[in-house]
Short mmCIF file of C-alpha atoms and ligand atoms in Angstrom, two decimals:
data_model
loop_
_atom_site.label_atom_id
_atom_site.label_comp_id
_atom_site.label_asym_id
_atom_site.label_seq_id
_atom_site.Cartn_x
_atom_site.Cartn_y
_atom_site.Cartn_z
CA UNK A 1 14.95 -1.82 10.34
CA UNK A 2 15.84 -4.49 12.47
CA UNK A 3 13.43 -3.96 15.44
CA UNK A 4 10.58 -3.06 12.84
CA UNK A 5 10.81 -6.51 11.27
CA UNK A 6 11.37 -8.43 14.54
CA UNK A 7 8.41 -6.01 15.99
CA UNK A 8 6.30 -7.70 12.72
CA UNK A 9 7.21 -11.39 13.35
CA UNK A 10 6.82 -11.59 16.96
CA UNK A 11 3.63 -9.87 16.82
CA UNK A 12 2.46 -11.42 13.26
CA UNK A 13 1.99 -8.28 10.96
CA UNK A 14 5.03 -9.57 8.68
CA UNK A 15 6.39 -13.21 8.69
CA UNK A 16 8.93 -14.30 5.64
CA UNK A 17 7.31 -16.10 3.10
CA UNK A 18 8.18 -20.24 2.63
CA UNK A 19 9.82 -19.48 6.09
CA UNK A 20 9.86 -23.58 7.13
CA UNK A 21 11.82 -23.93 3.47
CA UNK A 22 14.22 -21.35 4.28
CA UNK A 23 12.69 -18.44 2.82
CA UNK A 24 12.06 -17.21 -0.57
CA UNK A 25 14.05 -14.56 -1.81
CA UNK A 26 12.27 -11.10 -1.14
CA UNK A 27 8.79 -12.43 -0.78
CA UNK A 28 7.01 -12.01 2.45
CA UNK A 29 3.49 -12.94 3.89
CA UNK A 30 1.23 -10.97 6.16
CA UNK A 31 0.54 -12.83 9.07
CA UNK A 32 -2.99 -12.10 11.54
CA UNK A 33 -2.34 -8.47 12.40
CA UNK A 34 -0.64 -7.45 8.83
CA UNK A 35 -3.82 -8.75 6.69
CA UNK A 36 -6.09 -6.49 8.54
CA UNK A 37 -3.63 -3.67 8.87
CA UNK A 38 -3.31 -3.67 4.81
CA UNK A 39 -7.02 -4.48 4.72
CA UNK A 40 -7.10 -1.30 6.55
CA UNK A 41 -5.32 0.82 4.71
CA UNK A 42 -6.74 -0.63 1.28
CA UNK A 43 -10.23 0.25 2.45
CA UNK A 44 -9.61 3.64 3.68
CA UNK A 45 -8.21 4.13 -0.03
CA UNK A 46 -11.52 2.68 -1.59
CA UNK A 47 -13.22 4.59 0.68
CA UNK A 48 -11.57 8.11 -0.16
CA UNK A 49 -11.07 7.71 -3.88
CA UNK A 50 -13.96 5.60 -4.42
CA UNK A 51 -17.17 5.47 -2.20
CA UNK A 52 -16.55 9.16 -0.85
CA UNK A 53 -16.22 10.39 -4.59
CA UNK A 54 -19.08 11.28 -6.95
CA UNK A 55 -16.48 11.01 -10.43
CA UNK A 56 -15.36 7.84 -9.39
CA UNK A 57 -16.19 4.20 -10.29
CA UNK A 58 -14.03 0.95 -9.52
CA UNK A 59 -12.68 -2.17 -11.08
CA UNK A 60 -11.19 -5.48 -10.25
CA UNK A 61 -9.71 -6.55 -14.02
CA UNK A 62 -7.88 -9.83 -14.09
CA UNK A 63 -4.19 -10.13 -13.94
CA UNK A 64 -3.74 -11.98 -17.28
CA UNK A 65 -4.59 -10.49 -19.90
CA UNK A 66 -4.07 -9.98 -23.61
CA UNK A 67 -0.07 -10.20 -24.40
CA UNK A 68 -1.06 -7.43 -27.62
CA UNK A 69 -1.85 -4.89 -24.33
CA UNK A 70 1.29 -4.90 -23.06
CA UNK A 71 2.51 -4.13 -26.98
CA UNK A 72 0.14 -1.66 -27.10
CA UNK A 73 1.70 -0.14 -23.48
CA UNK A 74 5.55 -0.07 -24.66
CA UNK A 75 6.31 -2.31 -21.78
CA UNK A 76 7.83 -5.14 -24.10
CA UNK A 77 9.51 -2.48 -25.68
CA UNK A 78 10.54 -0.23 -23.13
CA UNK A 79 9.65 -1.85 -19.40
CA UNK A 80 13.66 -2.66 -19.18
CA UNK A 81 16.37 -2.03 -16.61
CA UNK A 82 19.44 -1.39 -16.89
CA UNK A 83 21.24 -5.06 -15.07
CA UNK A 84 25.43 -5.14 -14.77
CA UNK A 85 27.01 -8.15 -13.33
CA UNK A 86 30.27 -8.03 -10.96
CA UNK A 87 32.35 -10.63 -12.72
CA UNK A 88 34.49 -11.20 -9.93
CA UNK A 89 31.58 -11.57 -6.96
CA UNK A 90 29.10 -12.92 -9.27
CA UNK A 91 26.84 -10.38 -8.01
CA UNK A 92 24.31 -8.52 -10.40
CA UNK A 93 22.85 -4.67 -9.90
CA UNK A 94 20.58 -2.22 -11.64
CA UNK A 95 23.35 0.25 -13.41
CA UNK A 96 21.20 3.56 -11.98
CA UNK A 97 21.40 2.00 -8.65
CA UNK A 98 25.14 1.81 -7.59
CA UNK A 99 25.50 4.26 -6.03
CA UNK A 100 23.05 2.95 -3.40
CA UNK A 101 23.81 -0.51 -3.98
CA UNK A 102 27.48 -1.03 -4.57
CA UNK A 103 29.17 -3.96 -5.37
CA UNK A 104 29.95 -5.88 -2.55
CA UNK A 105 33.56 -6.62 -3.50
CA UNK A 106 34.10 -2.73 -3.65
CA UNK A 107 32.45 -2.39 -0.16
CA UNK A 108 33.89 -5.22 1.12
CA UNK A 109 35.74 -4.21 4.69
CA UNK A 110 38.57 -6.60 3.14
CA UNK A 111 38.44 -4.36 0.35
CA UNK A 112 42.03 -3.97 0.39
CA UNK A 113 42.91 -7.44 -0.14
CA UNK A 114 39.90 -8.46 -2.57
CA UNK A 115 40.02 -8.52 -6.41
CA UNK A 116 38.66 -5.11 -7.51
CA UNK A 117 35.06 -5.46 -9.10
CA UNK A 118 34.86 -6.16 -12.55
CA UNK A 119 31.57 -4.60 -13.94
CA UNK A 120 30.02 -5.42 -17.18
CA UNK A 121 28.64 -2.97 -19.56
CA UNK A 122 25.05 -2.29 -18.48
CA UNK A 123 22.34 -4.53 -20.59
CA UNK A 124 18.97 -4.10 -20.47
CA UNK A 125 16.48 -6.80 -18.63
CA UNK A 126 12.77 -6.90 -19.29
CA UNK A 127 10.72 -6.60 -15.95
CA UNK A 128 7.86 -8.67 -17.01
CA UNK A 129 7.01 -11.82 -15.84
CA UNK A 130 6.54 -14.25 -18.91
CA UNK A 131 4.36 -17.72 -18.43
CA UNK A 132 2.48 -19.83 -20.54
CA UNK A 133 -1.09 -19.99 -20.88
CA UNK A 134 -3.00 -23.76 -21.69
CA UNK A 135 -1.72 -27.29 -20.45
CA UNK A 136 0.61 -27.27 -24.04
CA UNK A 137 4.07 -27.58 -22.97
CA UNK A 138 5.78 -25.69 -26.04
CA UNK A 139 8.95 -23.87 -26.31
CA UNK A 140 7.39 -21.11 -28.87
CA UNK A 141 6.30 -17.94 -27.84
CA UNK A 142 2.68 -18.51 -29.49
CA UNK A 143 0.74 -18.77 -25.55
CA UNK A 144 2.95 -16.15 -24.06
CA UNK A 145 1.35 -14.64 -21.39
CA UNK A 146 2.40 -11.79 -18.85
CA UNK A 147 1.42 -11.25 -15.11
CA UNK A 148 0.47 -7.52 -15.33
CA UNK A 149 3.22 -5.14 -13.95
CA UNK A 150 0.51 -2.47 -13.35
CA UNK A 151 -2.88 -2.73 -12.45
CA UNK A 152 -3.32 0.25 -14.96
CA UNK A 153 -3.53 -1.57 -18.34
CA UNK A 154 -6.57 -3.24 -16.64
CA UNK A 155 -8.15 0.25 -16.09
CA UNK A 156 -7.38 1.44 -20.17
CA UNK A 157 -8.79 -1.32 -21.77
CA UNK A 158 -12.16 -1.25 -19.63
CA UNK A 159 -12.58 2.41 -20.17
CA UNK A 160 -15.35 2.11 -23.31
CA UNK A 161 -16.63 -0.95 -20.70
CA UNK A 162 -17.33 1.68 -17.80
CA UNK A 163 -18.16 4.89 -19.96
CA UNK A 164 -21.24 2.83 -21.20
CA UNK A 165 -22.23 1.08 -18.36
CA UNK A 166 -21.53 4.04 -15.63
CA UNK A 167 -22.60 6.74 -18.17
CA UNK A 168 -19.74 9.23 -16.26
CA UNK A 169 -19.19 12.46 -17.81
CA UNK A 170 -15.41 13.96 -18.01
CA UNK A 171 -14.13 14.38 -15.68
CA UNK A 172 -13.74 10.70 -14.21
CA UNK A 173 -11.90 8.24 -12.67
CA UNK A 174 -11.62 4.34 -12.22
CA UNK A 175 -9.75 2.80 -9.43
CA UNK A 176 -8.68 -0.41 -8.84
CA UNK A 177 -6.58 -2.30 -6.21
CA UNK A 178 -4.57 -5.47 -7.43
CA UNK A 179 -1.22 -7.22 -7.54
CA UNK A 180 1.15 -6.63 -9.75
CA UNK A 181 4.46 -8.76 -10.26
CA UNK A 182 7.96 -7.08 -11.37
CA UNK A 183 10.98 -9.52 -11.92
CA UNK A 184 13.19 -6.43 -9.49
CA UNK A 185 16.96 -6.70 -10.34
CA UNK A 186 17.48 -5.74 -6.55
CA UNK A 187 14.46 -6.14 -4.73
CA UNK A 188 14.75 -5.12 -0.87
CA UNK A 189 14.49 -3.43 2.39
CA UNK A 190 11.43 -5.68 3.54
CA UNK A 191 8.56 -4.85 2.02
CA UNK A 192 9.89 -1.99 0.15
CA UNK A 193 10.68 -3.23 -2.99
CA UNK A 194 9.39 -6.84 -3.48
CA UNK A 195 8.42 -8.89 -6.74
CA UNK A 196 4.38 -9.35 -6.40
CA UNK A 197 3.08 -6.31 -4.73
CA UNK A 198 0.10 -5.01 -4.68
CA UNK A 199 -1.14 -1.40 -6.37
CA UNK A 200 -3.75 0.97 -5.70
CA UNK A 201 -4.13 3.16 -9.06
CA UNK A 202 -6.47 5.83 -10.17
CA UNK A 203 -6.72 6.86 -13.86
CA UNK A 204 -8.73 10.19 -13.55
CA UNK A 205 -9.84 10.95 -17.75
CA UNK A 206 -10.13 14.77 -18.58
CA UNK A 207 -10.01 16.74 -21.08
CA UNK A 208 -6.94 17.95 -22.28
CA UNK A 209 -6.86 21.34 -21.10
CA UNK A 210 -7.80 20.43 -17.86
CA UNK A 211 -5.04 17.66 -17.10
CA UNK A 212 -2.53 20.23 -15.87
CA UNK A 213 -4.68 21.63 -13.24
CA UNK A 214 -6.20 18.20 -12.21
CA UNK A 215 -2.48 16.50 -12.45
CA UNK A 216 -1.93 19.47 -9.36
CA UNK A 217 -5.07 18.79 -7.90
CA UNK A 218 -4.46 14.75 -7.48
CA UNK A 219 -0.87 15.61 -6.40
CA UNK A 220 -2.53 17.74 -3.07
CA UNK A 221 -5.43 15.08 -2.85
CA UNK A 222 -3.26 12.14 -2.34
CA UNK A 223 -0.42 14.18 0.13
CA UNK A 224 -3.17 14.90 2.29
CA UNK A 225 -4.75 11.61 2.33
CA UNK A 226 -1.48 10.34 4.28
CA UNK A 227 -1.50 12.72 6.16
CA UNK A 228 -5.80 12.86 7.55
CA UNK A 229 -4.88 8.95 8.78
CA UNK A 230 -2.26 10.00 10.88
CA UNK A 231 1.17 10.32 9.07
CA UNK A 232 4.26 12.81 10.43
CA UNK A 233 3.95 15.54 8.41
CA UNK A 234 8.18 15.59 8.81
CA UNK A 235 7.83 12.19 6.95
CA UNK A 236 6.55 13.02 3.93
CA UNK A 237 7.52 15.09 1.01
CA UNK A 238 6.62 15.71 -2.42
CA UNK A 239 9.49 15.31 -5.46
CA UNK A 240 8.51 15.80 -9.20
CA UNK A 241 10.69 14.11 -11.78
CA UNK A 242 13.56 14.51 -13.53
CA UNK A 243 13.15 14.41 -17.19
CA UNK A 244 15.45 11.29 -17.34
CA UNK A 245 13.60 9.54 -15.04
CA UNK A 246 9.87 9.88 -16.73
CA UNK A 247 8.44 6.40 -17.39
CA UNK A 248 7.74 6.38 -21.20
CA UNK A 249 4.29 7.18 -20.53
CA UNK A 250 5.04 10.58 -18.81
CA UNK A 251 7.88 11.79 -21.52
CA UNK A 252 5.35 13.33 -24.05
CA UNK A 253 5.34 16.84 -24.54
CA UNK A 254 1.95 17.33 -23.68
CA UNK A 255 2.44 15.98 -19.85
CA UNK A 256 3.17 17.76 -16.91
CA UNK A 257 5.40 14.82 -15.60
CA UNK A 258 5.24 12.79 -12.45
CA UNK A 259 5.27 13.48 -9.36
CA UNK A 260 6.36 11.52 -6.15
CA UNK A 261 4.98 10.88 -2.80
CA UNK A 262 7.91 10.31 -0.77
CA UNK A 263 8.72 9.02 2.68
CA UNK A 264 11.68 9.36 4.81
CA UNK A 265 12.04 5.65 6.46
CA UNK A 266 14.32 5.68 9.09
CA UNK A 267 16.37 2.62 7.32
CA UNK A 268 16.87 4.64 4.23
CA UNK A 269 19.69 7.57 3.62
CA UNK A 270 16.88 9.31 1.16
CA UNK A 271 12.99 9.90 0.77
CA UNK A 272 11.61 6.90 -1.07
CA UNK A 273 8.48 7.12 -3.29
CA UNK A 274 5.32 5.67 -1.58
CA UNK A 275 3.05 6.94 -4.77
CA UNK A 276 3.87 8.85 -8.17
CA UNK A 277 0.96 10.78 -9.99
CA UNK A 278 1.64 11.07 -13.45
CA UNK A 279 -0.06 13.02 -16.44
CA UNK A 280 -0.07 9.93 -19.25
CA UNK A 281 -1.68 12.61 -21.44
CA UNK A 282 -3.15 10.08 -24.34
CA UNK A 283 -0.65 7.92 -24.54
CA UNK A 284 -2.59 4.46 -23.37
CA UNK A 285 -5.64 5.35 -24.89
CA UNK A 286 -3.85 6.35 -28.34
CA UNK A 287 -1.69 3.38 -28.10
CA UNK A 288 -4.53 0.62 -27.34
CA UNK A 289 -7.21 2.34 -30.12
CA UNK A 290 -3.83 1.54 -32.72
CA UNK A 291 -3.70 -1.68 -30.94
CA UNK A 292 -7.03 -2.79 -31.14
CA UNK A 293 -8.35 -1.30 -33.96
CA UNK A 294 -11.36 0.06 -31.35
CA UNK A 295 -12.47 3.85 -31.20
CA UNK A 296 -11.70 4.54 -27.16
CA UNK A 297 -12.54 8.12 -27.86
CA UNK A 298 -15.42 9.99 -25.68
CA UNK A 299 -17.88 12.24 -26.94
CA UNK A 300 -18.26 15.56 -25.46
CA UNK A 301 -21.79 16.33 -25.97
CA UNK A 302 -21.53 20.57 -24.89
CA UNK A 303 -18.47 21.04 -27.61
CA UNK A 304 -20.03 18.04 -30.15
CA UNK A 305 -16.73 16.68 -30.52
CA UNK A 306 -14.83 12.91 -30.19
CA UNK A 307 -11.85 13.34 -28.26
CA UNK A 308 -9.18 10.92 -26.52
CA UNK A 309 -8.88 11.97 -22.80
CA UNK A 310 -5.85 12.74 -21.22
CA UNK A 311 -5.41 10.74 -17.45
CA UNK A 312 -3.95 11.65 -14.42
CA UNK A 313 -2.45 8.76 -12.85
CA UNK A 314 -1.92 8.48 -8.76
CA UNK A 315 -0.23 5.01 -8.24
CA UNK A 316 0.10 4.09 -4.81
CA UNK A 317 1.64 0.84 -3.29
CA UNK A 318 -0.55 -0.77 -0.85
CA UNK A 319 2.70 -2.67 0.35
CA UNK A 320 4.79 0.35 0.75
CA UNK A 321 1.98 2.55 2.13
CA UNK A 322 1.18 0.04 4.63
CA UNK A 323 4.85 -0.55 5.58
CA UNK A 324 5.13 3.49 5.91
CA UNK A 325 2.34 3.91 8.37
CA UNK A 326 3.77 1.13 10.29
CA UNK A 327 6.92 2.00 10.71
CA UNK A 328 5.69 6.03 11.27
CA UNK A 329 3.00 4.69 13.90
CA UNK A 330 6.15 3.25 16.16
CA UNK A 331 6.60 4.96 19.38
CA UNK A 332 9.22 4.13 21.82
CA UNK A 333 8.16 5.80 25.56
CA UNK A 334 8.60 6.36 29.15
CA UNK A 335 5.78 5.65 31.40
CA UNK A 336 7.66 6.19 34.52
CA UNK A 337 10.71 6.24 35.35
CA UNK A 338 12.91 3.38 34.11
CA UNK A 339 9.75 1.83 32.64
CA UNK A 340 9.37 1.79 28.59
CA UNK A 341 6.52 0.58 26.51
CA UNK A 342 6.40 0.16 22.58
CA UNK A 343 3.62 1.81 21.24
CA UNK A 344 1.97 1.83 17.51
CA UNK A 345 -0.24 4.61 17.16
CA UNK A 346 -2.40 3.62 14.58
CA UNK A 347 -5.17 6.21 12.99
CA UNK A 348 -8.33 4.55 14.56
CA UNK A 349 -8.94 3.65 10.67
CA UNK A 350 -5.85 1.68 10.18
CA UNK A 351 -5.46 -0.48 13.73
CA UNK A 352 -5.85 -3.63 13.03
CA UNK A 353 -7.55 -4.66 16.49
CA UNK A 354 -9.96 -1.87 17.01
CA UNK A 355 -10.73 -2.96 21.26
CA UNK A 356 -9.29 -5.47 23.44
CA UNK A 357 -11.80 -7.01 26.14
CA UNK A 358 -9.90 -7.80 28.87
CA UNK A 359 -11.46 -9.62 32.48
CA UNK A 360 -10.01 -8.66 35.23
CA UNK A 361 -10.46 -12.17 37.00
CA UNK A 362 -10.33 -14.56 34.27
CA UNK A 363 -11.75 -17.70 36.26
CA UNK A 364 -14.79 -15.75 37.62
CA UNK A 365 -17.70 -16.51 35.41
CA UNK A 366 -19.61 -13.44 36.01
CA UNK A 367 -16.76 -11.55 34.71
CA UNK A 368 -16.24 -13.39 32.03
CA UNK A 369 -19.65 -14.06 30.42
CA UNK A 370 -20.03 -9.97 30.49
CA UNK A 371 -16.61 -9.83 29.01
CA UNK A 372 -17.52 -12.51 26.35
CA UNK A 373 -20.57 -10.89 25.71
CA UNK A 374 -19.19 -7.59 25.19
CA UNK A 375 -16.69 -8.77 22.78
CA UNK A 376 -19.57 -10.30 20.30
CA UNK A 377 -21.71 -7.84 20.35
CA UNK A 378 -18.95 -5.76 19.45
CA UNK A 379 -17.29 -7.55 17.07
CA UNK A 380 -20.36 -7.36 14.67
CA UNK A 381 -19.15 -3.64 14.42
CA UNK A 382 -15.37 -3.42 14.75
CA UNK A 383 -12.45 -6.15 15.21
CA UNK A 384 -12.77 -6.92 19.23
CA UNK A 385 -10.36 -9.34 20.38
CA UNK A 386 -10.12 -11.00 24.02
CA UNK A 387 -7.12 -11.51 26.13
CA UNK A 388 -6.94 -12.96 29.42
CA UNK A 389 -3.83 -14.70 29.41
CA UNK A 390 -1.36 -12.17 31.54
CA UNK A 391 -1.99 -9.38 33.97
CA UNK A 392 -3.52 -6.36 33.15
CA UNK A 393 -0.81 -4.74 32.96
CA UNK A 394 1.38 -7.20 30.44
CA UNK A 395 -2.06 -7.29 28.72
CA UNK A 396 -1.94 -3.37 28.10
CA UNK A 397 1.49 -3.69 27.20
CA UNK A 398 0.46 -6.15 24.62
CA UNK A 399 -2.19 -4.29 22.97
CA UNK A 400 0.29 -0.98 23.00
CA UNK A 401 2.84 -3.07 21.10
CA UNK A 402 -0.18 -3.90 18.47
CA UNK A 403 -1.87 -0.51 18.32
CA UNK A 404 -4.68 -1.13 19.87
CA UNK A 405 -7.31 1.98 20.18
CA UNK A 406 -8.92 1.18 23.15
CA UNK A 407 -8.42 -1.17 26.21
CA UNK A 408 -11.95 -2.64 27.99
CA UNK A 409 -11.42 -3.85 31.30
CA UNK A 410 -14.12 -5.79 32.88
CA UNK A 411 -13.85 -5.69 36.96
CA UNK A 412 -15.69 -6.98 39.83
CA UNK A 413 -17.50 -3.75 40.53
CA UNK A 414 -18.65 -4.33 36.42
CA UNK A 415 -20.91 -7.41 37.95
CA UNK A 416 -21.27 -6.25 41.61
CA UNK A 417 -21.93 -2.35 41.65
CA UNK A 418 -22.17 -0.25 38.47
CA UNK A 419 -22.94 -2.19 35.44
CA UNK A 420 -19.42 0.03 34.15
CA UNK A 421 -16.09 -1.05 32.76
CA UNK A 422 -12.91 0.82 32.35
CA UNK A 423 -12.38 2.01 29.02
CA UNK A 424 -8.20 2.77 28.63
CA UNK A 425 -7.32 5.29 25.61
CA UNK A 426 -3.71 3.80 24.26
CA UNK A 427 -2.39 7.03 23.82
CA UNK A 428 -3.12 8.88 27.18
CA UNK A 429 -3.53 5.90 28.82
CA UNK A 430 -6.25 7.82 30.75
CA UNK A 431 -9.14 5.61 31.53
CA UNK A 432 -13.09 6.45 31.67
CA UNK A 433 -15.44 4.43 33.89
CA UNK A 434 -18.55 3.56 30.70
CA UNK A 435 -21.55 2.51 31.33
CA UNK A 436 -21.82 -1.38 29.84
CA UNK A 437 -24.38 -0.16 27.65
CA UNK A 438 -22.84 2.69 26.25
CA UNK A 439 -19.39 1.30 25.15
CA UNK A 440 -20.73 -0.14 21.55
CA UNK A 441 -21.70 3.77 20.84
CA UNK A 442 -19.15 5.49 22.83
CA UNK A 443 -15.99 3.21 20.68
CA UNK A 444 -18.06 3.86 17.42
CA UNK A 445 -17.94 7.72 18.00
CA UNK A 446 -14.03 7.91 19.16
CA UNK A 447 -13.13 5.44 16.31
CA UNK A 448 -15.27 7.20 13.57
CA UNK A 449 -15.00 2.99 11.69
N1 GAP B 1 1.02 2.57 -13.26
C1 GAP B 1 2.12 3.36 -12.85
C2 GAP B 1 3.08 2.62 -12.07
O1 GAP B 1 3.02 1.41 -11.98
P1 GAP B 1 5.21 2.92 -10.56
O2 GAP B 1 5.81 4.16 -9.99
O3 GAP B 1 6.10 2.01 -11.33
O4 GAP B 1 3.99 3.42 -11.48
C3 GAP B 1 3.50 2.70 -8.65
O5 GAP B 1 4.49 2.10 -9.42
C4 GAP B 1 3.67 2.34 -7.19
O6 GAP B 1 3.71 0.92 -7.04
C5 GAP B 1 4.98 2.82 -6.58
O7 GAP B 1 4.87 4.15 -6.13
C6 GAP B 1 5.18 1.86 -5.43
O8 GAP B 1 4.43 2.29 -4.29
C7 GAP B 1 4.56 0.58 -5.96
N2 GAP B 1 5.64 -0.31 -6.44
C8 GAP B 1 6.26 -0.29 -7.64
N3 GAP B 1 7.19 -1.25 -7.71
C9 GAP B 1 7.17 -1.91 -6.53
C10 GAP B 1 7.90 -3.02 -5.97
N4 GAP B 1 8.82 -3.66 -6.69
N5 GAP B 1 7.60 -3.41 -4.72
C11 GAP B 1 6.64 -2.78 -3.98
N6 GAP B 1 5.93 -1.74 -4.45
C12 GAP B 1 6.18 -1.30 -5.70
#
């Protein structure tokens, strides 16, 4: 854990958030390389479950919205977990979580001389984030407002919206990308679990007879979209839910449950979930047609019949996923003897710097107006960055440490001889002599961007 997070602030994927005020709790900011690495990943998910997909439409739905929806969802009622506090350490857990998170007093290595904990009886603590909507300043409850703790409600209350407009026959999805903001009881390990975070959700509407076979079908869909950008097979697993750990959504007799995406980080004694699909059967729909007093039924033309879809529900963490690939792209190797380089090997899709120009000489001008010249006319098509403040060598190092693809070098015999540069493949570290003119096409075909 330690060298991944001083890997992300010396390099500027990760930095922690309000750093010059000492840091706010939990709450971190992507710095350069971390904003295009989740950029990354969030577009490769658009681009899979969206653009690549006939069924599927997207959305971007605001994160306030009306306090009756999250009624309507049973998260007033039922978002809660279950908070104890130590009464001698002052320290407060989620009950379901101590075995993993014990009470420090109880771990304590002076355990023998402390005060034993003291826990209270578990009560239960509303996740929701509760503000106040309007310049009125009033104690009452009258402009409560909520910052949505899933991007999914979003999605439900939309659906009559995009049937109409997108005129999609079952089955469907939408997908949308968004924060989302949990108060956590014990929010941590980096990025894991944080309190704004961002979501990637699908709801996929079917018919009902059809959810159990799609619910499978999502489940395979999603595994293998970790692992076509790259992810360790070894990593990854697949764990449906206990019964007593269904969200209230997923408890109905009608749904196949939920199943987890999980991922063995190296910081963490279990698989953690990246992603659950769930079968919601009708429960949002059902709940928000009460709610509203709105028919969010769907006519199926071929039976002539109004029904209320069922939806399959893959939820993904752009956070999480991003922090996943990261820390499963992170090579350690030996080049030579005694001579070690860290390497992130980034799916072409995901690296955040797609080519690194690098002149050889960086006060000869030839050299470097073909190397600047290079990098624009690249850049139009993929991120290009130029370095020519170290040795080649450091500089190769450098763009290792990041992920970099591809390496450019641009030499004296580039401007003297053969109108060529050296093009160095991070992983092999073999390098190709490219015609100038050919590089643009011959990075677009190995990077597939
Ligand atoms: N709409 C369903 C839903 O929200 P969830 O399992 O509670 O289901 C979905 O959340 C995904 O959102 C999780 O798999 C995880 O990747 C991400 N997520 C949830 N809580 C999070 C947190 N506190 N910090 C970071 N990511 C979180």
């Amino acid at each position: 854990m330690e060298e991944i997070v001083s890997l992300c602030k010396r390099r500027g994927f990760v930095f922690q958030s309000s750093e010059i005020y000492g840091g706010f709790a939990s709450c971190w900011d992507y710095g350069p390389l971390g904003a295009e690495l989740k950029r990354n990943v969030k577009n490769a998910w658009w681009r899979a479950v969206v653009q690549e997909r006939d069924d599927m439409v997207g959305l971007d739905s605001s994160i306030l919205m009306h306090p009756k929806i999250w009624e309507a969802s049973g998260h007033i009622a039922t978002f809660n977990d279950p908070l104890v506090d130590c009464k001698t350490c002052k320290s407060r857990f989620r009950a379901d979580h101590l075995d993993t998170t014990p009470c420090p007093q109880k771990s304590s290595k002076m355990a023998g001389q402390a005060e034993p904990c003291a826990l209270t009886e578990a009560r239960l603590f509303n996740l929701m984030f509760k503000t106040h909507v309007g310049p009125v300043d009033r104690d009452d409850d009258s402009n409560v407002a909520y910052l949505r703790p899933e991007t999914a409600q979003g999605i439900f209350v939309n659906f009559p919206n995009v049937l109409t407009t997108s005129r999609k026959k079952l089955p469907f999805g939408i997908a949308q990308i968004g924060k989302a903001f949990r108060n956590e009881i014990t929010p941590g390990n980096f990025t894991f679990r944080t309190r704004e975070f961002e979501q990637m959700e699908i709801e996929y509407f079917c018919r009902p007879e059809d959810a159990p076979r799609l619910h499978e079908e999502w489940i395979q869909a999603r595994y293998q979209w970790y692992l076509d950008l790259g992810m360790k097979r070894e990593n990854l697993s697949l764990r449906p839910h206990e019964k007593d750990e269904l969200a209230h959504y997923a408890q109905s007799a009608e749904s196949t449950g939920t199943t987890d995406i999980e991922y063995q980080f190296p910081f963490m004694d279990k698989p953690a979930e990246l992603e659950g699909i769930a079968n919601r059967a009708d429960f949002d729909l059902s709940q928000h047609a009460k709610f509203s007093g709105q028919k969010l039924t769907y006519f199926d033309q071929a039976n002539n019949e109004h029904i209320t879809p069922y939806v399959i529900e893959p939820s993904a963490g752009a956070d999480r996923a991003t922090l996943a690939f990261l820390v499963d792209a992170y090579h350690e190797e030996e080049v030579k003897e005694g001579d070690t380089r860290v390497v992130l090997k980034f799916h072409p899709q995901l690296a955040p710097v797609k080519v690194a120009i690098l002149p050889l000489a960086k006060n000869k001008a030839p050299i470097v107006e073909v190397a600047q010249r290079l990098r624009g006319d690249l850049a139009k098509k993929m991120v290009a960055q130029y370095d020519d403040t170290a040795g080649i060598g450091k500089l190769y190092r450098r763009q290792d440490e990041i992920g970099t693809p591809y390496c450019v070098t641009v030499d004296f015999d580039t401007v003297e001889k053969d109108n060529a540069v050296t093009v160095r493949d991070r992983d092999t570290m073999q390098q190709e002599r490219i015609a100038l003119d050919q590089v643009k096409n011959y990075l677009l075909d190995k990077l597939d961007v």
